[in-house]
Amino acid sequence: MTDLPLVSVLLTCYNHLPYIGECVEGVLAQTYPNLQIIAIDDGSTDGTREWLKENESRIATRCPIKIIFSEQNLGTYGALNAAIEASSGELLAVLNDDDFWLPEKIASQVELLRNDARIGLTHTDGEFVDQQSAVIKGSPLGFAYPRTATGDMFPALIEFNKIIASSALFRRECLAKVGPFDPEFYGCGDWHMWVRIAEFWHVGFVHRSLTRYRVHDLNACHNSDRMIEDEWRIRTWLRGRTRELLQSDRSSNELRRALAHNLACIGTESAWRGNRGAALVAYLDSLRLLPTRFKSLLRIGSLLLPAKLLRKLR
């Protein structure tokens, strides 16, 4: 076991008492032998803190565990940063307390990382599950369970977030290059992190269904206004880096297409916000990058629609 890198499981906990038992058992059932759990409770009021206290000794007999009780609500990404600071693993795995893993999850990801030094971030295939842990087919949250190839995923991650947070495992050394999670994000701070890592490292994908993402009424993505604001922050940040990226050694046709898509998304959001002038500028910038992007031409045409019809396009 000593030649295997330590994996720190960053377990973020907040008011998910009905699910935390299954979540922790999924960690304890991992076939990978060199784990530590850093559980941070971000101000739960539903009994989660009490559960952690009551079960700490039992868990510790099977896996080293450190529990942090935050006295203030740090938010998801502030809590992750605190857990990282308290951890000692060479590899870091994110786990939200309403999700859970199947036994081969960590071992499969570590194998990818050990076989390819270019890979900095890995994730796995998985399924959506309901409150009783039954698999839900389709797109219960409005998107399919995201999957990628293994390799350079930077352009793909600029377009959309394609990594479920609880499926992610990455090298600690990535943080020395890109910095910590941004605690100001509500629900897209993981996407922001994955894009930054993917700029410098490849992304590895395990083609096995090993992560379970829980669908319930408290999923962050249900707060659409805050998620939209998060996405807006990320897209405007990427817009500000467009010229830099196109002049870098990362420049490629795939990157140009991704950045054109990003500009078009900014145009559409600007139009929805009632700023047709800003929308037109963003669509035109998108076309300058990719003159054959027919969707941007269609969106420019949509700006001629009355406001009521334009809002319905959202």
Short mmCIF file of C-alpha atoms in Angstrom, two decimals:
data_model
loop_
_atom_site.label_atom_id
_atom_site.label_comp_id
_atom_site.label_asym_id
_atom_site.label_seq_id
_atom_site.Cartn_x
_atom_site.Cartn_y
_atom_site.Cartn_z
CA MET A 1 0.00 0.00 0.00
CA THR A 2 2.91 2.35 0.69
CA ASP A 3 3.74 2.77 -3.02
CA LEU A 4 0.19 3.87 -3.80
CA PRO A 5 -0.52 7.61 -3.61
CA LEU A 6 -2.76 8.80 -0.79
CA VAL A 7 -6.19 9.92 -1.98
CA SER A 8 -7.92 12.54 0.17
CA VAL A 9 -11.70 12.34 -0.13
CA LEU A 10 -13.07 15.87 0.19
CA LEU A 11 -16.52 15.15 1.64
CA THR A 12 -18.66 18.29 1.75
CA CYS A 13 -21.68 18.00 4.03
CA TYR A 14 -24.70 20.27 4.28
CA ASN A 15 -28.20 19.21 5.39
CA HIS A 16 -28.31 15.84 3.61
CA LEU A 17 -28.82 13.58 6.61
CA PRO A 18 -30.99 11.02 4.71
CA TYR A 19 -28.14 10.36 2.28
CA ILE A 20 -24.88 10.73 4.18
CA GLY A 21 -24.83 7.14 5.47
CA GLU A 22 -24.92 5.67 1.97
CA CYS A 23 -22.38 8.25 0.83
CA VAL A 24 -19.85 7.33 3.54
CA GLU A 25 -20.41 3.60 3.07
CA GLY A 26 -19.55 4.06 -0.60
CA VAL A 27 -16.17 5.49 0.44
CA LEU A 28 -15.52 2.72 2.96
CA ALA A 29 -16.32 0.10 0.31
CA GLN A 30 -13.64 1.34 -2.10
CA THR A 31 -11.19 -1.32 -3.25
CA TYR A 32 -8.41 1.27 -3.31
CA PRO A 33 -6.54 0.85 0.01
CA ASN A 34 -4.88 4.22 0.64
CA LEU A 35 -7.60 6.76 1.46
CA GLN A 36 -8.31 9.44 4.02
CA ILE A 37 -11.64 11.22 4.51
CA ILE A 38 -11.79 14.96 5.16
CA ALA A 39 -15.41 15.61 6.08
CA ILE A 40 -16.39 19.25 6.39
CA ASP A 41 -19.85 20.15 7.64
CA ASP A 42 -20.84 23.59 6.41
CA GLY A 43 -23.32 24.49 9.14
CA SER A 44 -25.91 21.71 8.87
CA THR A 45 -29.01 21.98 11.04
CA ASP A 46 -30.70 18.67 10.20
CA GLY A 47 -28.68 16.30 12.38
CA THR A 48 -25.79 15.76 9.96
CA ARG A 49 -23.28 17.11 12.47
CA GLU A 50 -24.56 14.76 15.15
CA TRP A 51 -24.38 11.83 12.72
CA LEU A 52 -20.73 12.61 11.95
CA LYS A 53 -19.86 12.81 15.66
CA GLU A 54 -21.68 9.57 16.47
CA ASN A 55 -20.09 7.62 13.59
CA GLU A 56 -16.56 9.07 13.64
CA SER A 57 -15.04 6.22 15.70
CA ARG A 58 -16.74 3.53 13.61
CA ILE A 59 -15.55 5.10 10.36
CA ALA A 60 -12.01 5.56 11.72
CA THR A 61 -11.64 1.80 12.24
CA ARG A 62 -11.91 1.37 8.46
CA CYS A 63 -10.46 4.61 7.08
CA PRO A 64 -8.64 7.61 8.60
CA ILE A 65 -11.06 10.51 8.98
CA LYS A 66 -10.78 14.15 9.95
CA ILE A 67 -13.99 16.09 10.62
CA ILE A 68 -14.25 19.87 10.37
CA PHE A 69 -17.28 21.71 11.71
CA SER A 70 -17.51 25.11 10.09
CA GLU A 71 -19.07 27.74 12.33
CA GLN A 72 -20.15 29.79 9.34
CA ASN A 73 -21.60 28.78 6.01
CA LEU A 74 -18.63 28.81 3.62
CA GLY A 75 -20.55 27.63 0.58
CA THR A 76 -19.59 24.59 -1.49
CA TYR A 77 -16.29 25.93 -2.81
CA GLY A 78 -15.16 27.63 0.39
CA ALA A 79 -15.80 24.31 2.14
CA LEU A 80 -13.79 22.43 -0.49
CA ASN A 81 -10.87 24.82 -0.02
CA ALA A 82 -10.98 24.28 3.75
CA ALA A 83 -11.03 20.51 3.23
CA ILE A 84 -8.07 20.72 0.86
CA GLU A 85 -6.08 22.72 3.41
CA ALA A 86 -6.74 20.03 6.02
CA SER A 87 -5.86 17.15 3.68
CA SER A 88 -2.51 15.54 2.93
CA GLY A 89 -3.19 13.40 -0.14
CA GLU A 90 -1.26 13.64 -3.38
CA LEU A 91 -4.62 13.08 -5.09
CA LEU A 92 -7.92 14.80 -4.26
CA ALA A 93 -11.40 13.39 -4.83
CA VAL A 94 -14.52 15.54 -4.52
CA LEU A 95 -17.64 14.01 -2.98
CA ASN A 96 -20.91 15.72 -2.09
CA ASP A 97 -22.75 14.06 0.76
CA ASP A 98 -25.89 13.34 -1.25
CA ASP A 99 -24.00 11.35 -3.92
CA PHE A 100 -22.17 8.03 -3.66
CA TRP A 101 -19.59 5.82 -5.37
CA LEU A 102 -19.34 2.20 -6.46
CA PRO A 103 -16.37 0.19 -5.11
CA GLU A 104 -13.94 0.38 -8.07
CA LYS A 105 -14.28 4.14 -8.57
CA ILE A 106 -11.09 5.46 -6.97
CA ALA A 107 -8.91 2.52 -8.06
CA SER A 108 -9.92 3.01 -11.70
CA GLN A 109 -9.07 6.71 -11.62
CA VAL A 110 -5.74 6.26 -9.87
CA GLU A 111 -4.76 3.70 -12.51
CA LEU A 112 -5.41 6.29 -15.23
CA LEU A 113 -3.29 8.89 -13.46
CA ARG A 114 -0.40 6.52 -12.78
CA ASN A 115 -0.30 5.42 -16.42
CA ASP A 116 -0.27 8.92 -17.94
CA ALA A 117 1.52 11.86 -16.35
CA ARG A 118 -0.20 14.23 -18.78
CA ILE A 119 -3.55 13.62 -17.06
CA GLY A 120 -4.26 16.02 -14.19
CA LEU A 121 -7.99 15.47 -13.75
CA THR A 122 -10.14 12.36 -14.07
CA HIS A 123 -13.84 11.59 -13.89
CA THR A 124 -16.07 8.56 -14.37
CA ASP A 125 -19.23 7.53 -16.10
CA GLY A 126 -22.26 7.25 -13.84
CA GLU A 127 -26.00 7.46 -13.37
CA PHE A 128 -28.61 9.76 -11.89
CA VAL A 129 -30.46 8.24 -8.92
CA ASP A 130 -33.58 9.25 -7.03
CA GLN A 131 -34.03 9.70 -3.30
CA GLN A 132 -34.30 5.91 -2.87
CA SER A 133 -31.10 5.36 -4.93
CA ALA A 134 -32.96 3.91 -7.91
CA VAL A 135 -31.39 4.77 -11.28
CA ILE A 136 -33.20 7.47 -13.27
CA LYS A 137 -32.88 7.20 -17.04
CA GLY A 138 -32.74 10.21 -19.33
CA SER A 139 -32.12 13.81 -18.28
CA PRO A 140 -33.96 14.46 -15.00
CA LEU A 141 -32.13 17.76 -14.43
CA GLY A 142 -32.33 18.94 -18.02
CA PHE A 143 -28.99 17.43 -19.11
CA ALA A 144 -27.67 13.93 -19.73
CA TYR A 145 -25.01 12.48 -17.46
CA PRO A 146 -21.85 14.09 -18.93
CA ARG A 147 -19.15 12.01 -20.58
CA THR A 148 -15.90 12.88 -22.35
CA ALA A 149 -13.00 11.18 -24.04
CA THR A 150 -9.55 10.98 -22.49
CA GLY A 151 -7.18 13.65 -23.76
CA ASP A 152 -7.23 17.39 -24.40
CA MET A 153 -10.68 18.43 -23.17
CA PHE A 154 -9.98 22.16 -22.82
CA PRO A 155 -12.09 23.27 -25.82
CA ALA A 156 -14.93 20.91 -24.85
CA LEU A 157 -15.00 22.23 -21.28
CA ILE A 158 -15.15 25.82 -22.54
CA GLU A 159 -18.41 24.95 -24.27
CA PHE A 160 -20.13 23.28 -21.29
CA ASN A 161 -19.34 21.65 -17.98
CA LYS A 162 -18.90 17.97 -18.77
CA ILE A 163 -17.76 16.69 -15.36
CA ILE A 164 -19.95 15.77 -12.38
CA ALA A 165 -18.21 17.13 -9.27
CA SER A 166 -18.59 13.92 -7.24
CA SER A 167 -16.93 11.94 -10.04
CA ALA A 168 -13.79 14.10 -10.13
CA LEU A 169 -10.35 13.13 -8.85
CA PHE A 170 -7.33 15.34 -9.59
CA ARG A 171 -3.70 15.88 -8.70
CA ARG A 172 -2.90 18.28 -5.86
CA GLU A 173 -0.12 19.73 -8.00
CA CYS A 174 -2.78 21.19 -10.32
CA LEU A 175 -3.75 23.63 -7.57
CA ALA A 176 -0.21 24.98 -7.38
CA LYS A 177 -0.64 26.03 -11.01
CA VAL A 178 -4.27 27.20 -11.17
CA GLY A 179 -5.09 28.13 -7.57
CA PRO A 180 -7.97 27.08 -5.26
CA PHE A 181 -11.68 26.91 -5.94
CA ASP A 182 -13.30 30.34 -6.20
CA PRO A 183 -15.59 30.55 -3.12
CA GLU A 184 -17.72 33.28 -4.73
CA PHE A 185 -19.41 30.76 -7.01
CA TYR A 186 -22.72 29.21 -5.97
CA GLY A 187 -22.91 26.08 -8.13
CA CYS A 188 -20.46 26.37 -11.07
CA GLY A 189 -17.17 26.71 -9.21
CA ASP A 190 -16.30 23.13 -10.13
CA TRP A 191 -16.72 23.92 -13.85
CA HIS A 192 -14.46 26.96 -13.37
CA MET A 193 -11.84 24.69 -11.77
CA TRP A 194 -12.07 21.97 -14.44
CA VAL A 195 -11.56 24.52 -17.25
CA ARG A 196 -8.48 25.90 -15.51
CA ILE A 197 -6.97 22.46 -14.98
CA ALA A 198 -7.77 21.34 -18.53
CA GLU A 199 -5.83 24.27 -19.95
CA PHE A 200 -2.59 22.66 -18.70
CA TRP A 201 -3.39 18.94 -18.28
CA HIS A 202 -5.29 16.26 -20.10
CA VAL A 203 -8.56 14.96 -18.67
CA GLY A 204 -8.99 11.22 -18.10
CA PHE A 205 -12.36 9.50 -18.38
CA VAL A 206 -13.20 6.09 -16.90
CA HIS A 207 -15.76 4.42 -19.15
CA ARG A 208 -17.45 2.63 -16.27
CA SER A 209 -20.58 3.66 -14.40
CA LEU A 210 -19.03 4.24 -10.96
CA THR A 211 -20.57 7.51 -9.69
CA ARG A 212 -24.15 8.08 -8.57
CA TYR A 213 -25.51 11.65 -8.71
CA ARG A 214 -28.55 12.12 -6.48
CA VAL A 215 -31.55 14.04 -7.87
CA HIS A 216 -33.73 15.73 -5.24
CA ASP A 217 -35.42 19.02 -4.47
CA LEU A 218 -32.31 20.65 -2.99
CA ASN A 219 -29.94 20.17 -5.95
CA ALA A 220 -28.10 23.44 -6.59
CA CYS A 221 -29.08 23.43 -10.25
CA HIS A 222 -32.73 24.02 -9.27
CA ASN A 223 -31.74 27.58 -8.31
CA SER A 224 -31.65 28.66 -11.93
CA ASP A 225 -31.05 32.38 -11.30
CA ARG A 226 -27.87 31.78 -9.30
CA MET A 227 -26.64 29.14 -11.76
CA ILE A 228 -27.20 31.55 -14.66
CA GLU A 229 -25.17 34.20 -12.85
CA ASP A 230 -22.38 31.68 -12.25
CA GLU A 231 -22.36 30.72 -15.92
CA TRP A 232 -22.31 34.39 -16.92
CA ARG A 233 -19.22 34.96 -14.74
CA ILE A 234 -17.39 32.05 -16.33
CA ARG A 235 -18.31 32.98 -19.89
CA THR A 236 -17.35 36.63 -19.48
CA TRP A 237 -14.06 35.54 -17.87
CA LEU A 238 -13.37 33.31 -20.89
CA ARG A 239 -14.34 36.13 -23.23
CA GLY A 240 -11.68 38.29 -21.62
CA ARG A 241 -9.09 35.60 -22.38
CA THR A 242 -10.11 35.01 -26.02
CA ARG A 243 -7.27 36.93 -27.67
CA GLU A 244 -4.69 35.55 -25.24
CA LEU A 245 -5.76 31.96 -25.89
CA LEU A 246 -5.86 32.37 -29.67
CA GLN A 247 -2.32 33.75 -29.61
CA SER A 248 -1.02 30.99 -27.33
CA ASP A 249 0.35 27.58 -28.21
CA ARG A 250 -3.09 26.22 -27.29
CA SER A 251 -4.64 27.78 -30.40
CA SER A 252 -6.44 25.27 -32.64
CA ASN A 253 -9.55 24.95 -34.76
CA GLU A 254 -11.30 23.22 -31.86
CA LEU A 255 -10.41 26.04 -29.49
CA ARG A 256 -11.60 28.65 -32.00
CA ARG A 257 -14.95 26.87 -32.31
CA ALA A 258 -15.29 26.66 -28.53
CA LEU A 259 -14.53 30.34 -28.04
CA ALA A 260 -16.99 31.25 -30.81
CA HIS A 261 -19.62 29.18 -29.00
CA ASN A 262 -18.80 30.97 -25.76
CA LEU A 263 -19.29 34.38 -27.39
CA ALA A 264 -22.61 33.25 -28.86
CA CYS A 265 -23.77 32.15 -25.41
CA ILE A 266 -22.88 35.62 -24.09
CA GLY A 267 -24.87 37.13 -26.95
CA THR A 268 -27.92 35.05 -26.13
CA GLU A 269 -27.75 35.84 -22.43
CA SER A 270 -27.34 39.56 -23.23
CA ALA A 271 -30.44 39.39 -25.42
CA TRP A 272 -32.41 37.67 -22.66
CA ARG A 273 -31.32 40.45 -20.31
CA GLY A 274 -32.71 43.03 -22.73
CA ASN A 275 -29.36 44.36 -24.00
CA ARG A 276 -29.68 43.80 -27.75
CA GLY A 277 -26.70 46.01 -28.52
CA ALA A 278 -24.37 43.89 -26.38
CA ALA A 279 -25.95 40.76 -27.87
CA LEU A 280 -25.23 41.94 -31.41
CA VAL A 281 -21.58 42.71 -30.55
CA ALA A 282 -21.10 39.25 -29.02
CA TYR A 283 -22.72 37.49 -31.99
CA LEU A 284 -20.57 39.46 -34.43
CA ASP A 285 -17.46 38.62 -32.41
CA SER A 286 -18.52 34.97 -32.58
CA LEU A 287 -18.82 35.18 -36.37
CA ARG A 288 -15.41 36.84 -36.68
CA LEU A 289 -13.91 33.82 -34.98
CA LEU A 290 -15.98 31.35 -36.97
CA PRO A 291 -17.67 32.86 -40.05
CA THR A 292 -19.40 29.57 -40.84
CA ARG A 293 -21.22 29.47 -37.49
CA PHE A 294 -24.80 29.45 -38.80
CA LYS A 295 -26.33 29.52 -35.33
CA SER A 296 -24.81 32.93 -34.65
CA LEU A 297 -26.37 34.25 -37.86
CA LEU A 298 -29.75 32.91 -36.78
CA ARG A 299 -29.37 34.54 -33.38
CA ILE A 300 -28.64 37.89 -34.99
CA GLY A 301 -31.88 37.49 -36.90
CA SER A 302 -33.72 36.72 -33.68
CA LEU A 303 -32.78 40.15 -32.35
CA LEU A 304 -35.41 41.57 -34.74
CA LEU A 305 -38.18 39.77 -32.83
CA PRO A 306 -40.42 41.67 -30.38
CA ALA A 307 -39.22 41.54 -26.75
CA LYS A 308 -42.02 39.19 -25.66
CA LEU A 309 -41.10 36.61 -28.30
CA LEU A 310 -37.38 36.98 -27.63
CA ARG A 311 -37.90 36.23 -23.92
CA LYS A 312 -39.79 33.06 -24.83
CA LEU A 313 -36.71 31.74 -26.65
CA ARG A 314 -35.07 31.26 -23.30
#
